[in-house]
PDB file of C-alpha atoms and ligand atoms in Angstrom:
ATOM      1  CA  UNK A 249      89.096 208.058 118.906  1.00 73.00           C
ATOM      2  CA  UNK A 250      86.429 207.709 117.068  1.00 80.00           C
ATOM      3  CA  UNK A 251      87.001 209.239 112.978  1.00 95.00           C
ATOM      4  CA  UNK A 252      84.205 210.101 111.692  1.00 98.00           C
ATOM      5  CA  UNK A 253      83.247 212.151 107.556  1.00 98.00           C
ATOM      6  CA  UNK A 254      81.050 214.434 106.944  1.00 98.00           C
ATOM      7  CA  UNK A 255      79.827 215.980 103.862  1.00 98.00           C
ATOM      8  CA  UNK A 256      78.899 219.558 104.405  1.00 98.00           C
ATOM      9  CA  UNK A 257      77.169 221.503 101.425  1.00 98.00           C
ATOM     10  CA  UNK A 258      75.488 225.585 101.005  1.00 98.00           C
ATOM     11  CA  UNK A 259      72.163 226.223 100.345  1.00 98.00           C
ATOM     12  CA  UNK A 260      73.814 228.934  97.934  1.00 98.00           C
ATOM     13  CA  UNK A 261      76.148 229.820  95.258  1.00 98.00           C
ATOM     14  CA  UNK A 262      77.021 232.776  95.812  1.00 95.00           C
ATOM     15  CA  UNK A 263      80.836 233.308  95.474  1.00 91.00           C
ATOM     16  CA  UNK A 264      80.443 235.847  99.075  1.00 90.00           C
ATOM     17  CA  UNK A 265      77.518 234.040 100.180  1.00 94.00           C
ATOM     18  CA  UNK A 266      78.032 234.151 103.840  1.00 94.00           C
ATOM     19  CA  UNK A 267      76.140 230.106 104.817  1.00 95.00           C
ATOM     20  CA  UNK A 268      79.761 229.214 102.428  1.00 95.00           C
ATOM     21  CA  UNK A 269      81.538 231.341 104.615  1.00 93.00           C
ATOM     22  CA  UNK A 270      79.727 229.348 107.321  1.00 94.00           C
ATOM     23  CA  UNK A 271      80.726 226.174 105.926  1.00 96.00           C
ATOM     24  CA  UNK A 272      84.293 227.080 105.539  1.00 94.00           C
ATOM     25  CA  UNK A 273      84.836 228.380 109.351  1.00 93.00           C
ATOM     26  CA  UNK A 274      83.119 225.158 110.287  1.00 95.00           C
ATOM     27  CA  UNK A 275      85.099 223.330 108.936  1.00 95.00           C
ATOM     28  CA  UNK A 276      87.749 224.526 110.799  1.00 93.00           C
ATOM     29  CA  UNK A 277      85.812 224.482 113.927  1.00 95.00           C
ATOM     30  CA  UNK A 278      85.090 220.564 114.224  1.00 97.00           C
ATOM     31  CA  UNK A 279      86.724 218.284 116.907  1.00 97.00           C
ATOM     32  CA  UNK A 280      89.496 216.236 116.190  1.00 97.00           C
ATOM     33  CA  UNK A 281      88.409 213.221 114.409  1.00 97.00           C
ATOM     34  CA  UNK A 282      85.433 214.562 112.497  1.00 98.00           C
ATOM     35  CA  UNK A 283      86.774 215.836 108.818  1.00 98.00           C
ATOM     36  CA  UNK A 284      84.273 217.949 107.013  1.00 98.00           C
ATOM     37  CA  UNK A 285      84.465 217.691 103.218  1.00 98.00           C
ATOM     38  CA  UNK A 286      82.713 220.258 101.327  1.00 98.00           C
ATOM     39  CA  UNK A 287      80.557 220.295  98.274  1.00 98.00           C
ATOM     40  CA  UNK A 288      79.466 222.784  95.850  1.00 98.00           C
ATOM     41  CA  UNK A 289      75.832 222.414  94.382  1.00 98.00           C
ATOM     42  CA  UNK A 290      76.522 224.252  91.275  1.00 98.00           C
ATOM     43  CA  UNK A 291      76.185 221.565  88.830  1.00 98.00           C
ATOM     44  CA  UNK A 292      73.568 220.035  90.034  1.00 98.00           C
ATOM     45  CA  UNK A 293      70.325 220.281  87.319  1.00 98.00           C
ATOM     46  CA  UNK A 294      67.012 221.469  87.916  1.00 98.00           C
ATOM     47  CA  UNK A 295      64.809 218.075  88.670  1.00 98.00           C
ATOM     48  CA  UNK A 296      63.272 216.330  86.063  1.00 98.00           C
ATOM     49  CA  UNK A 297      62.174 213.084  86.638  1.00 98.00           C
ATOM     50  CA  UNK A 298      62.497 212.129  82.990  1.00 98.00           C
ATOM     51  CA  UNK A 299      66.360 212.229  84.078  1.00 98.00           C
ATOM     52  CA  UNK A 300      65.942 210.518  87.023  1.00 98.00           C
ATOM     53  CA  UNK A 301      66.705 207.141  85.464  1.00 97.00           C
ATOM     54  CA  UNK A 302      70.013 204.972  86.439  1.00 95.00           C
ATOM     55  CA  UNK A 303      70.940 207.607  89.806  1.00 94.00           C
ATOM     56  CA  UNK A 304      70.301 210.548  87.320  1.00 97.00           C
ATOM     57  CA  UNK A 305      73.147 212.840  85.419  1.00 98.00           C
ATOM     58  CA  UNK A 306      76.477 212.633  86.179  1.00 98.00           C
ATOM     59  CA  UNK A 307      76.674 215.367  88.756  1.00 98.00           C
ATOM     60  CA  UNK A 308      73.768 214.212  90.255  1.00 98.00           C
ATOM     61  CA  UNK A 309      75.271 210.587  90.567  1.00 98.00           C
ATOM     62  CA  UNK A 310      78.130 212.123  91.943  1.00 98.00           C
ATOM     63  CA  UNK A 311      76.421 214.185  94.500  1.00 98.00           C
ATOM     64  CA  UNK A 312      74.792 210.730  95.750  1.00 98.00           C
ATOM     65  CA  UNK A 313      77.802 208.856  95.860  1.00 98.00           C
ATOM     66  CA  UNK A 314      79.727 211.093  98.217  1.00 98.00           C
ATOM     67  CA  UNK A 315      76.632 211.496 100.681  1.00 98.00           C
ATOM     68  CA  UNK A 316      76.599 207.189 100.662  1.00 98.00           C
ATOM     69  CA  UNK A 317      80.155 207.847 101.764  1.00 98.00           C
ATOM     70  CA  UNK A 318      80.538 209.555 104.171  1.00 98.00           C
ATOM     71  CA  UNK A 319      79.320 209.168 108.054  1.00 98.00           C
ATOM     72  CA  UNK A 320      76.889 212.187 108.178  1.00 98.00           C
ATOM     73  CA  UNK A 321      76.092 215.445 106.491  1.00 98.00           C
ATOM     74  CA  UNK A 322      76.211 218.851 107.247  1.00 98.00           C
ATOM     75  CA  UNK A 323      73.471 221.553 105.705  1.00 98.00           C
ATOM     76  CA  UNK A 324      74.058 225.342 105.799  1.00 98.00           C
ATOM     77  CA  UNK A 325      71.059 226.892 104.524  1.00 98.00           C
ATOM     78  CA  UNK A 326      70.144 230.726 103.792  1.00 98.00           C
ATOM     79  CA  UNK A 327      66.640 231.683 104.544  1.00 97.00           C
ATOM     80  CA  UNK A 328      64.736 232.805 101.201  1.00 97.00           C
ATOM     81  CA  UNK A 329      61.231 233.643 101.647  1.00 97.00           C
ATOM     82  CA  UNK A 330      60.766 232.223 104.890  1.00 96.00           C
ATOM     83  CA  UNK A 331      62.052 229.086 103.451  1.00 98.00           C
ATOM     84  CA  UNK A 332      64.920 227.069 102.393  1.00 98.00           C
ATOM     85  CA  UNK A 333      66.484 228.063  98.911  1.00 98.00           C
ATOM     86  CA  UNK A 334      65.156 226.121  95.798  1.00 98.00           C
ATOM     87  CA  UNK A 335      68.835 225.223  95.386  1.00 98.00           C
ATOM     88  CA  UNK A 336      69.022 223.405  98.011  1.00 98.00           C
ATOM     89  CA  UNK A 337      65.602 222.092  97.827  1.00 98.00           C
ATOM     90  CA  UNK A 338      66.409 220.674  94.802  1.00 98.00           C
ATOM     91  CA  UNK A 339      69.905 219.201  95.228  1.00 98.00           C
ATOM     92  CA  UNK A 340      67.971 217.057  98.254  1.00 98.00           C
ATOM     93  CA  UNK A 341      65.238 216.085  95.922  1.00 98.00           C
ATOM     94  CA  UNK A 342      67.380 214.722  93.677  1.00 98.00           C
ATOM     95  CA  UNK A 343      69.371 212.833  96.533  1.00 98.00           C
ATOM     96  CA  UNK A 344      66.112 211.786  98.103  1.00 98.00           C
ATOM     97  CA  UNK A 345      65.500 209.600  95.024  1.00 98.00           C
ATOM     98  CA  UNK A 346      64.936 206.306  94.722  1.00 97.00           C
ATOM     99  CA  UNK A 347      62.466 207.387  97.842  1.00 95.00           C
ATOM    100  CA  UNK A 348      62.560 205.871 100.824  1.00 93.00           C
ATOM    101  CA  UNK A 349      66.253 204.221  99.576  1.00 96.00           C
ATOM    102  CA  UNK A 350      67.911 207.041  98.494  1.00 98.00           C
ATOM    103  CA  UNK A 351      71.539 207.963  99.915  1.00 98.00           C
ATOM    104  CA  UNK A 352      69.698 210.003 102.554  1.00 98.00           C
ATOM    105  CA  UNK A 353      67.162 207.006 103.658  1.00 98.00           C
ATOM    106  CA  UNK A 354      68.887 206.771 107.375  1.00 98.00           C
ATOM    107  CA  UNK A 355      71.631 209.594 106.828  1.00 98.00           C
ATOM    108  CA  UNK A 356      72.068 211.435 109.848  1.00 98.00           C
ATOM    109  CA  UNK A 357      71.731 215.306 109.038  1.00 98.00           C
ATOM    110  CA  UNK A 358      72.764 218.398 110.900  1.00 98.00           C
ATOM    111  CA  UNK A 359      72.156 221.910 109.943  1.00 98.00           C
ATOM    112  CA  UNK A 360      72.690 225.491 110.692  1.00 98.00           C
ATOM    113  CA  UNK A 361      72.033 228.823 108.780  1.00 98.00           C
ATOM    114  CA  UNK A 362      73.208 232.247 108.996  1.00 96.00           C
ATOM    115  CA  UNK A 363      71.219 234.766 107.329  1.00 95.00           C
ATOM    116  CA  UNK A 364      71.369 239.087 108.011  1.00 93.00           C
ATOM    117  CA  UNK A 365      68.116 239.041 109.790  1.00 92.00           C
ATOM    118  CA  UNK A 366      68.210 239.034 113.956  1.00 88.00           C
ATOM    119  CA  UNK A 367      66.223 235.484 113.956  1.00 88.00           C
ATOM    120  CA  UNK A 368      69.385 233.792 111.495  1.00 86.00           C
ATOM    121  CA  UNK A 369      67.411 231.708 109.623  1.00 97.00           C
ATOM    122  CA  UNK A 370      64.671 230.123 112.282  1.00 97.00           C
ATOM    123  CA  UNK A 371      62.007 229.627 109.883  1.00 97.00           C
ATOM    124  CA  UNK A 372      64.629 227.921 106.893  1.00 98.00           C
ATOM    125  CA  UNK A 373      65.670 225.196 109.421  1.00 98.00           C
ATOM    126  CA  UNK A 374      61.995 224.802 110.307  1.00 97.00           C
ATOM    127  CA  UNK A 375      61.099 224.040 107.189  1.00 98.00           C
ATOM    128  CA  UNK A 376      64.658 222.141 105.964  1.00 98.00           C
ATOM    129  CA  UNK A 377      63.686 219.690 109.364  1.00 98.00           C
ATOM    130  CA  UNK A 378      59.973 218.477 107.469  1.00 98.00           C
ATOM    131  CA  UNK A 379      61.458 218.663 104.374  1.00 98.00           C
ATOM    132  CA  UNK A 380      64.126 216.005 105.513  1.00 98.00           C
ATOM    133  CA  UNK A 381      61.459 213.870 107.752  1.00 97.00           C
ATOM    134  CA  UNK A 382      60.294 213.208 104.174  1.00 97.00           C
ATOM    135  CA  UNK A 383      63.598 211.826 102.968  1.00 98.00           C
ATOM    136  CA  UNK A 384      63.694 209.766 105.950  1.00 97.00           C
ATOM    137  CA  UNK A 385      67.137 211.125 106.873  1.00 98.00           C
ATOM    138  CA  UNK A 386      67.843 211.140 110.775  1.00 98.00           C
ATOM    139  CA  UNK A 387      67.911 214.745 111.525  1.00 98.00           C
ATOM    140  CA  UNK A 388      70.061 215.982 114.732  1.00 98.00           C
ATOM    141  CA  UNK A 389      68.300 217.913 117.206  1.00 94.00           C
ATOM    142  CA  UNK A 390      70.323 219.927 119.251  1.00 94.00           C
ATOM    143  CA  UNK A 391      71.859 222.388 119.786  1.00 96.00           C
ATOM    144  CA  UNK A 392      70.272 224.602 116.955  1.00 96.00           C
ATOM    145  CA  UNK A 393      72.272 227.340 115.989  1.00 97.00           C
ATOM    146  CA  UNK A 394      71.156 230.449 114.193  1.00 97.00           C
ATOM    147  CA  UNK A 395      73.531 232.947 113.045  1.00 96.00           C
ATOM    148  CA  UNK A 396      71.649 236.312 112.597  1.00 95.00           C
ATOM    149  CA  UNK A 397      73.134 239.864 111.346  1.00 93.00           C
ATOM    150  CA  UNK A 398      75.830 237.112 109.723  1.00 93.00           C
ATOM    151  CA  UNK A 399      77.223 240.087 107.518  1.00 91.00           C
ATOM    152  CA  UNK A 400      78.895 240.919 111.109  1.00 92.00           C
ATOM    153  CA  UNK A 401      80.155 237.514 111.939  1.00 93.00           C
ATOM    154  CA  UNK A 402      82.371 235.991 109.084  1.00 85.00           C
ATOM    155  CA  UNK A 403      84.948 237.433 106.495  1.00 79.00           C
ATOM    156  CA  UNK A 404      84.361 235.787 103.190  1.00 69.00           C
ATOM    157  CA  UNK A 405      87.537 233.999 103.361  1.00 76.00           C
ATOM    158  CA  UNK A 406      85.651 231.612 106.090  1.00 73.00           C
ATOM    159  CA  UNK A 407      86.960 232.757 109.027  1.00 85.00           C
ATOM    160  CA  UNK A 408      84.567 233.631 112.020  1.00 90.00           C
ATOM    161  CA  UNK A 409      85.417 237.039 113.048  1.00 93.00           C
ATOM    162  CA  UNK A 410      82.834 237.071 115.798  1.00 95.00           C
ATOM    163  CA  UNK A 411      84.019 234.879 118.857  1.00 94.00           C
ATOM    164  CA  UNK A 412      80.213 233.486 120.086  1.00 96.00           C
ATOM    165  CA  UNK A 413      79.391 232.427 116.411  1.00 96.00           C
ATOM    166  CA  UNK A 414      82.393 230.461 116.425  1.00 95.00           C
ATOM    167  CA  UNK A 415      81.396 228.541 119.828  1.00 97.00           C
ATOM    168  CA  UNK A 416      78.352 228.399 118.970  1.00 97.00           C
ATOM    169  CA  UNK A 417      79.432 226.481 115.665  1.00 97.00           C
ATOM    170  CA  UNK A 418      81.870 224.558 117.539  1.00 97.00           C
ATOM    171  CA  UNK A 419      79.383 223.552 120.146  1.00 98.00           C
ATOM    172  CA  UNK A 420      77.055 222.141 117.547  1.00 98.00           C
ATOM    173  CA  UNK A 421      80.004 220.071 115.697  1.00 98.00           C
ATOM    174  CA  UNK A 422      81.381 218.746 118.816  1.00 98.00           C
ATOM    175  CA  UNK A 423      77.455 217.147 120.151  1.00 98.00           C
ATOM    176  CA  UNK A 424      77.213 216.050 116.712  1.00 98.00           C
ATOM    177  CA  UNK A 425      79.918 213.988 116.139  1.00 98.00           C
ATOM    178  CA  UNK A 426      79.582 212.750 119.748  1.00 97.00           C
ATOM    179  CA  UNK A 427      76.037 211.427 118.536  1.00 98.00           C
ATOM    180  CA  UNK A 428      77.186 210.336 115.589  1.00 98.00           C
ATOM    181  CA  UNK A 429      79.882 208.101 117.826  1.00 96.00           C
ATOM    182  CA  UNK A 430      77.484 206.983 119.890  1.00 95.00           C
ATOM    183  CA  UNK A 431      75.285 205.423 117.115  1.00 90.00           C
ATOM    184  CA  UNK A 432      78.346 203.381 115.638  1.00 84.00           C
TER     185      UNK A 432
HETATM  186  C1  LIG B 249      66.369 236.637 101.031  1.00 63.96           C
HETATM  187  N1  LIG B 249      66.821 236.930 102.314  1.00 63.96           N
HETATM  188  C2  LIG B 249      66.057 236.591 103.413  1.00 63.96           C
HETATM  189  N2  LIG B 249      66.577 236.674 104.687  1.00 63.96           N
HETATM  190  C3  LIG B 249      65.844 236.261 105.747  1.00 63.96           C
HETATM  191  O1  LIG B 249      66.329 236.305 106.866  1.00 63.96           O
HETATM  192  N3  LIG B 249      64.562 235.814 105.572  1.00 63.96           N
HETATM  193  C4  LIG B 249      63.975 235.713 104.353  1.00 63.96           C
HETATM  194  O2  LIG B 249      62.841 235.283 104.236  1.00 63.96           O
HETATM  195  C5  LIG B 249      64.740 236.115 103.217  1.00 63.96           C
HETATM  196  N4  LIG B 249      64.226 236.022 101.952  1.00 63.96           N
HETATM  197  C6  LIG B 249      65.047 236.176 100.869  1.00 63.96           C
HETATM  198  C7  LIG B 249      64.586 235.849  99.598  1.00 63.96           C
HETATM  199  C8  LIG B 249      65.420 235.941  98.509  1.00 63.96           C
HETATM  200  C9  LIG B 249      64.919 235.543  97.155  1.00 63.96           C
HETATM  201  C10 LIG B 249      66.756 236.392  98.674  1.00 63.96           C
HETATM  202  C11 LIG B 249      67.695 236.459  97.486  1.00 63.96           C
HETATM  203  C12 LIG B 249      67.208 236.742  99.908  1.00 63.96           C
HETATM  204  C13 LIG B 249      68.157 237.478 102.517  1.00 63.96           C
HETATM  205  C14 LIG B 249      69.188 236.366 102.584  1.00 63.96           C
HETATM  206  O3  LIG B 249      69.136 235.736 103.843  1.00 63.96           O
HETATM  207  C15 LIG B 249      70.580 236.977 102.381  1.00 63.96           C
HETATM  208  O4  LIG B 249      70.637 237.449 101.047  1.00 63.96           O
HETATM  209  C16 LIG B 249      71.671 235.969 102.630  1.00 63.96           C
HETATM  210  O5  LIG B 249      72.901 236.641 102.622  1.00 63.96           O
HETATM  211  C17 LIG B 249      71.641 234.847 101.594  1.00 63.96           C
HETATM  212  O6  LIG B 249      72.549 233.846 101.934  1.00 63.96           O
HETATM  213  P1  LIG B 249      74.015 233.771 101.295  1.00 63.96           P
HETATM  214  O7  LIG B 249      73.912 233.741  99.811  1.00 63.96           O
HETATM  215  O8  LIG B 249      74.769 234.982 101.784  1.00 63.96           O
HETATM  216  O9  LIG B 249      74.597 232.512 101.878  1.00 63.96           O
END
């Protein structure tokens, strides 16, 4: 069997947010042979390209190092103003740098977002998808999955309390990692 890494990071930093909740049940959720470490984005700086000299500041450098290591990431964005969070907009500026052969230059990328609205998100991962065609990572295409009225669908320990959130998360994990295989 194939073993595959992923690197799996919020869009928020929120200690309740529920897209870490998200993160944390998925992590759970993915096949055997795909381990999902997580990171947190807190300490990552505002950009400033008068920083972005020798792979940036140190959690910056950091940040870029474990996305280089591992086989593919995983993105769990909120939806803020019909967009994705500045948080994570920034944290994947920063890793898009040097462009065109940055960390994420070829990365394969899956995402998913849970936000309280009925649509979960739809118009975040629209824009996260153009946002990362500019990075030139290799985003995955399906299945999609939004999680809408997400207060109703995790605990903030992580765990999935509603069922068809959880196959729907498991679903995604399992067609990724089967693509991800497949590309090897
Ligand atoms: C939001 N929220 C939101 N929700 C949504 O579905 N569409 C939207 O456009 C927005 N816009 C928005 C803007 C700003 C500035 C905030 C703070 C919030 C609500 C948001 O999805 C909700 O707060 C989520 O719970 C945020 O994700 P976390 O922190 O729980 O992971």
């Amino acid at each position: 069997m194939t073993q595959l890494r992923l690197l799996g990071f919020a869009g928020s930093l929120r200690k309740g947010s529920l897209n870490r909740s998200a993160l944390r049940a998925a992590t759970e959720l993915a096949p055997q042979g795909t381990t999902i470490e997580t990171y947190d984005l807190d300490d990552i700086p505002l950009y400033n390209g008068d920083l972005d000299v020798d792979g940036g500041p140190p959690p910056v450098r950091d940040f870029k190092e474990r996305i280089t290591k591992v086989d593919g990431l995983l993105i769990v964005t909120p939806e803020y103003n019909y967009s994705i969070p500045g948080v994570l907009k920034n944290a994947l500026d920063w890793a898009s740098r040097p462009a065109y052969e940055s960390p994420l230059a070829h990365k394969p990328v899956a995402f998913f977002g849970a936000s309280m609205s009925p649509i979960g998100t739809a118009r975040a991962q629209s824009q996260l998808k153009h946002v990362l065609l500019g990075t030139l990572s290799e985003v995955f295409p399906y299945p999609e999955v939004l999680v809408g009225a997400a207060h109703k669908k995790f605990d903030e320990s992580g765990i999935v309390t509603d069922p068809t959130t959880g196959q729907f998360i498991g679903k995604l994990l399992g067609a990724y990692s089967d693509w991800l295989a497949s590309r090897r």
